[in-house]
C-alpha positions as protocol buffer text, in pm:
chain_id: "A"
residue {
  index: 1
  type: UNK
  ca { x: -3342 y: 711 z: -4000 }
}
residue {
  index: 2
  type: UNK
  ca { x: -3148 y: 708 z: -3679 }
}
residue {
  index: 3
  type: UNK
  ca { x: -2986 y: 1001 z: -3508 }
}
residue {
  index: 4
  type: UNK
  ca { x: -2771 y: 994 z: -3197 }
}
residue {
  index: 5
  type: UNK
  ca { x: -2801 y: 1321 z: -3011 }
}
residue {
  index: 6
  type: UNK
  ca { x: -2662 y: 1425 z: -2674 }
}
residue {
  index: 7
  type: UNK
  ca { x: -2919 y: 1450 z: -2396 }
}
residue {
  index: 8
  type: UNK
  ca { x: -2905 y: 1808 z: -2257 }
}
residue {
  index: 9
  type: UNK
  ca { x: -3002 y: 1706 z: -1904 }
}
residue {
  index: 10
  type: UNK
  ca { x: -2732 y: 1443 z: -1867 }
}
residue {
  index: 11
  type: UNK
  ca { x: -2381 y: 1546 z: -1767 }
}
residue {
  index: 12
  type: UNK
  ca { x: -2101 y: 1464 z: -2003 }
}
residue {
  index: 13
  type: UNK
  ca { x: -1833 y: 1233 z: -1872 }
}
residue {
  index: 14
  type: UNK
  ca { x: -1466 y: 1243 z: -1962 }
}
residue {
  index: 15
  type: UNK
  ca { x: -1329 y: 906 z: -2072 }
}
residue {
  index: 16
  type: UNK
  ca { x: -1002 y: 803 z: -2226 }
}
residue {
  index: 17
  type: UNK
  ca { x: -1000 y: 549 z: -2502 }
}
residue {
  index: 18
  type: UNK
  ca { x: -1262 y: 491 z: -2770 }
}
residue {
  index: 19
  type: UNK
  ca { x: -1504 y: 768 z: -2867 }
}
residue {
  index: 20
  type: UNK
  ca { x: -1793 y: 821 z: -2629 }
}
residue {
  index: 21
  type: UNK
  ca { x: -2126 y: 654 z: -2690 }
}
residue {
  index: 22
  type: UNK
  ca { x: -2400 y: 919 z: -2675 }
}
residue {
  index: 23
  type: UNK
  ca { x: -2624 y: 899 z: -2365 }
}
residue {
  index: 24
  type: UNK
  ca { x: -2932 y: 862 z: -2584 }
}
residue {
  index: 25
  type: UNK
  ca { x: -3048 y: 724 z: -2917 }
}
residue {
  index: 26
  type: UNK
  ca { x: -3333 y: 874 z: -3117 }
}
residue {
  index: 27
  type: UNK
  ca { x: -3470 y: 663 z: -3399 }
}
residue {
  index: 28
  type: UNK
  ca { x: -3778 y: 619 z: -3613 }
}
residue {
  index: 29
  type: UNK
  ca { x: -4056 y: 423 z: -3450 }
}
residue {
  index: 30
  type: UNK
  ca { x: -4036 y: 130 z: -3690 }
}
residue {
  index: 31
  type: UNK
  ca { x: -3971 y: -240 z: -3637 }
}
residue {
  index: 32
  type: UNK
  ca { x: -3638 y: -197 z: -3819 }
}
residue {
  index: 33
  type: UNK
  ca { x: -3515 y: 29 z: -3536 }
}
residue {
  index: 34
  type: UNK
  ca { x: -3529 y: -243 z: -3270 }
}
residue {
  index: 35
  type: UNK
  ca { x: -3203 y: -405 z: -3382 }
}
residue {
  index: 36
  type: UNK
  ca { x: -3004 y: -76 z: -3361 }
}
residue {
  index: 37
  type: UNK
  ca { x: -3163 y: -12 z: -3019 }
}
residue {
  index: 38
  type: UNK
  ca { x: -3027 y: -346 z: -2894 }
}
residue {
  index: 39
  type: UNK
  ca { x: -2682 y: -269 z: -3033 }
}
residue {
  index: 40
  type: UNK
  ca { x: -2689 y: 84 z: -2886 }
}
residue {
  index: 41
  type: UNK
  ca { x: -2784 y: -41 z: -2538 }
}
residue {
  index: 42
  type: UNK
  ca { x: -2507 y: -301 z: -2541 }
}
residue {
  index: 43
  type: UNK
  ca { x: -2247 y: -42 z: -2651 }
}
residue {
  index: 44
  type: UNK
  ca { x: -2369 y: 231 z: -2416 }
}
residue {
  index: 45
  type: UNK
  ca { x: -2369 y: 5 z: -2110 }
}
residue {
  index: 46
  type: UNK
  ca { x: -2026 y: -139 z: -2191 }
}
residue {
  index: 47
  type: UNK
  ca { x: -1893 y: 214 z: -2235 }
}
residue {
  index: 48
  type: UNK
  ca { x: -2052 y: 360 z: -1920 }
}
residue {
  index: 49
  type: UNK
  ca { x: -1974 y: 59 z: -1701 }
}
residue {
  index: 50
  type: UNK
  ca { x: -1675 y: -138 z: -1837 }
}
residue {
  index: 51
  type: UNK
  ca { x: -1707 y: -400 z: -1560 }
}
residue {
  index: 52
  type: UNK
  ca { x: -2050 y: -517 z: -1673 }
}
residue {
  index: 53
  type: UNK
  ca { x: -2083 y: -894 z: -1713 }
}
residue {
  index: 54
  type: UNK
  ca { x: -2168 y: -1061 z: -2043 }
}
residue {
  index: 55
  type: UNK
  ca { x: -2480 y: -1209 z: -1882 }
}
residue {
  index: 56
  type: UNK
  ca { x: -2598 y: -863 z: -1772 }
}
residue {
  index: 57
  type: UNK
  ca { x: -2537 y: -726 z: -2122 }
}
residue {
  index: 58
  type: UNK
  ca { x: -2746 y: -1006 z: -2272 }
}
residue {
  index: 59
  type: UNK
  ca { x: -3028 y: -934 z: -2025 }
}
residue {
  index: 60
  type: UNK
  ca { x: -3015 y: -560 z: -2093 }
}
residue {
  index: 61
  type: UNK
  ca { x: -3017 y: -617 z: -2468 }
}
residue {
  index: 62
  type: UNK
  ca { x: -3325 y: -839 z: -2439 }
}
residue {
  index: 63
  type: UNK
  ca { x: -3503 y: -586 z: -2216 }
}
residue {
  index: 64
  type: UNK
  ca { x: -3422 y: -305 z: -2457 }
}
residue {
  index: 65
  type: UNK
  ca { x: -3563 y: -512 z: -2741 }
}
residue {
  index: 66
  type: UNK
  ca { x: -3890 y: -573 z: -2554 }
}
residue {
  index: 67
  type: UNK
  ca { x: -3928 y: -210 z: -2445 }
}
residue {
  index: 68
  type: UNK
  ca { x: -3850 y: -75 z: -2792 }
}
residue {
  index: 69
  type: UNK
  ca { x: -4084 y: -324 z: -2961 }
}
residue {
  index: 70
  type: UNK
  ca { x: -4368 y: -224 z: -2727 }
}
residue {
  index: 71
  type: UNK
  ca { x: -4299 y: 146 z: -2792 }
}
residue {
  index: 72
  type: UNK
  ca { x: -4309 y: 91 z: -3168 }
}
residue {
  index: 73
  type: UNK
  ca { x: -4624 y: -127 z: -3160 }
}
residue {
  index: 74
  type: UNK
  ca { x: -4831 y: 46 z: -2895 }
}
residue {
  index: 75
  type: UNK
  ca { x: -4675 y: 383 z: -2812 }
}
residue {
  index: 76
  type: UNK
  ca { x: -4634 y: 556 z: -3146 }
}
residue {
  index: 77
  type: UNK
  ca { x: -4799 y: 644 z: -3473 }
}
residue {
  index: 78
  type: UNK
  ca { x: -4646 y: 646 z: -3822 }
}
residue {
  index: 79
  type: UNK
  ca { x: -4380 y: 917 z: -3848 }
}
residue {
  index: 80
  type: UNK
  ca { x: -4304 y: 923 z: -3473 }
}
residue {
  index: 81
  type: UNK
  ca { x: -3968 y: 863 z: -3310 }
}
residue {
  index: 82
  type: UNK
  ca { x: -3863 y: 684 z: -2994 }
}
residue {
  index: 83
  type: UNK
  ca { x: -3581 y: 783 z: -2761 }
}
residue {
  index: 84
  type: UNK
  ca { x: -3368 y: 537 z: -2568 }
}
residue {
  index: 85
  type: UNK
  ca { x: -3168 y: 653 z: -2265 }
}
residue {
  index: 86
  type: UNK
  ca { x: -2913 y: 438 z: -2081 }
}
residue {
  index: 87
  type: UNK
  ca { x: -2782 y: 511 z: -1732 }
}
residue {
  index: 88
  type: UNK
  ca { x: -2531 y: 252 z: -1610 }
}
residue {
  index: 89
  type: UNK
  ca { x: -2336 y: 252 z: -1285 }
}
residue {
  index: 90
  type: UNK
  ca { x: -2144 y: -16 z: -1092 }
}
residue {
  index: 91
  type: UNK
  ca { x: -2377 y: -311 z: -1050 }
}
residue {
  index: 92
  type: UNK
  ca { x: -2689 y: -157 z: -1206 }
}
residue {
  index: 93
  type: UNK
  ca { x: -2837 y: -10 z: -1523 }
}
residue {
  index: 94
  type: UNK
  ca { x: -3157 y: 175 z: -1606 }
}
residue {
  index: 95
  type: UNK
  ca { x: -3294 y: 170 z: -1960 }
}
residue {
  index: 96
  type: UNK
  ca { x: -3564 y: 417 z: -2061 }
}
residue {
  index: 97
  type: UNK
  ca { x: -3769 y: 413 z: -2379 }
}
residue {
  index: 98
  type: UNK
  ca { x: -3962 y: 732 z: -2450 }
}
residue {
  index: 99
  type: UNK
  ca { x: -4260 y: 728 z: -2684 }
}
residue {
  index: 100
  type: UNK
  ca { x: -4539 y: 965 z: -2786 }
}
residue {
  index: 101
  type: UNK
  ca { x: -4848 y: 810 z: -2626 }
}
residue {
  index: 102
  type: UNK
  ca { x: -4951 y: 854 z: -2264 }
}
residue {
  index: 103
  type: UNK
  ca { x: -5134 y: 522 z: -2235 }
}
residue {
  index: 104
  type: UNK
  ca { x: -4939 y: 309 z: -1987 }
}
residue {
  index: 105
  type: UNK
  ca { x: -4838 y: -46 z: -2074 }
}
residue {
  index: 106
  type: UNK
  ca { x: -5067 y: -317 z: -1945 }
}
residue {
  index: 107
  type: UNK
  ca { x: -4963 y: -667 z: -1851 }
}
residue {
  index: 108
  type: UNK
  ca { x: -5211 y: -903 z: -2014 }
}
residue {
  index: 109
  type: UNK
  ca { x: -5299 y: -1244 z: -1877 }
}
residue {
  index: 110
  type: UNK
  ca { x: -5091 y: -1522 z: -2030 }
}
residue {
  index: 111
  type: UNK
  ca { x: -5258 y: -1689 z: -2326 }
}
residue {
  index: 112
  type: UNK
  ca { x: -5162 y: -1970 z: -2559 }
}
residue {
  index: 113
  type: UNK
  ca { x: -5400 y: -1830 z: -2821 }
}
residue {
  index: 114
  type: UNK
  ca { x: -5232 y: -1492 z: -2870 }
}
residue {
  index: 115
  type: UNK
  ca { x: -4902 y: -1457 z: -3050 }
}
residue {
  index: 116
  type: UNK
  ca { x: -4829 y: -1135 z: -2862 }
}
residue {
  index: 117
  type: UNK
  ca { x: -4859 y: -1001 z: -2512 }
}
residue {
  index: 118
  type: UNK
  ca { x: -4572 y: -1180 z: -2339 }
}
residue {
  index: 119
  type: UNK
  ca { x: -4315 y: -899 z: -2353 }
}
residue {
  index: 120
  type: UNK
  ca { x: -4404 y: -732 z: -2024 }
}
residue {
  index: 121
  type: UNK
  ca { x: -4407 y: -1070 z: -1848 }
}
residue {
  index: 122
  type: UNK
  ca { x: -4051 y: -1114 z: -1969 }
}
residue {
  index: 123
  type: UNK
  ca { x: -3960 y: -760 z: -1857 }
}
residue {
  index: 124
  type: UNK
  ca { x: -4102 y: -839 z: -1512 }
}
residue {
  index: 125
  type: UNK
  ca { x: -3895 y: -1156 z: -1487 }
}
residue {
  index: 126
  type: UNK
  ca { x: -3565 y: -1005 z: -1601 }
}
residue {
  index: 127
  type: UNK
  ca { x: -3573 y: -660 z: -1442 }
}
residue {
  index: 128
  type: UNK
  ca { x: -3514 y: -576 z: -1077 }
}
residue {
  index: 129
  type: UNK
  ca { x: -3792 y: -319 z: -1123 }
}
residue {
  index: 130
  type: UNK
  ca { x: -3975 y: -154 z: -1408 }
}
residue {
  index: 131
  type: UNK
  ca { x: -4251 y: 98 z: -1461 }
}
residue {
  index: 132
  type: UNK
  ca { x: -4387 y: 388 z: -1660 }
}
residue {
  index: 133
  type: UNK
  ca { x: -4400 y: 763 z: -1607 }
}
residue {
  index: 134
  type: UNK
  ca { x: -4563 y: 1047 z: -1794 }
}
residue {
  index: 135
  type: UNK
  ca { x: -4357 y: 1305 z: -1974 }
}
residue {
  index: 136
  type: UNK
  ca { x: -4463 y: 1623 z: -2147 }
}
residue {
  index: 137
  type: UNK
  ca { x: -4541 y: 1457 z: -2481 }
}
residue {
  index: 138
  type: UNK
  ca { x: -4596 y: 1089 z: -2408 }
}
residue {
  index: 139
  type: UNK
  ca { x: -4445 y: 848 z: -2160 }
}
residue {
  index: 140
  type: UNK
  ca { x: -4129 y: 677 z: -2046 }
}
residue {
  index: 141
  type: UNK
  ca { x: -4118 y: 304 z: -1986 }
}
residue {
  index: 142
  type: UNK
  ca { x: -3811 y: 204 z: -1784 }
}
residue {
  index: 143
  type: UNK
  ca { x: -3645 y: -105 z: -1645 }
}
residue {
  index: 144
  type: UNK
  ca { x: -3360 y: -149 z: -1396 }
}
residue {
  index: 145
  type: UNK
  ca { x: -3125 y: -445 z: -1396 }
}
residue {
  index: 146
  type: UNK
  ca { x: -2874 y: -520 z: -1124 }
}
residue {
  index: 147
  type: UNK
  ca { x: -2580 y: -761 z: -1130 }
}
């Protein structure tokens, strides 16, 4: 199940043209939610910042996929939800993925033996900056991309 709800702390913006894309996406913490997260980030960034480049959109979509996948795998339990927040402005965008666990993500040493554990290396390469912060019930993992 996926529900788009307005974020009460974010101001609404008046735009002409197509209907507004909500400033956040809340969805079940399942692997099937990663694809809609990618699509949501692409649409939200293009709506908030119409001048964004195709290359930047591709990068943001990939980052969103990695952050959402990590939240689903390591930051939630069955029945939990994740929240994705997008904040785009001229030349930059911040993506946040909120999950229910406080344990911060850890970059693992590269290994040819493991099939996992490369996502945060990719986030570090693609993002201008990234990090994690606590929230009342869990954490936020964020990444900023500039173009």
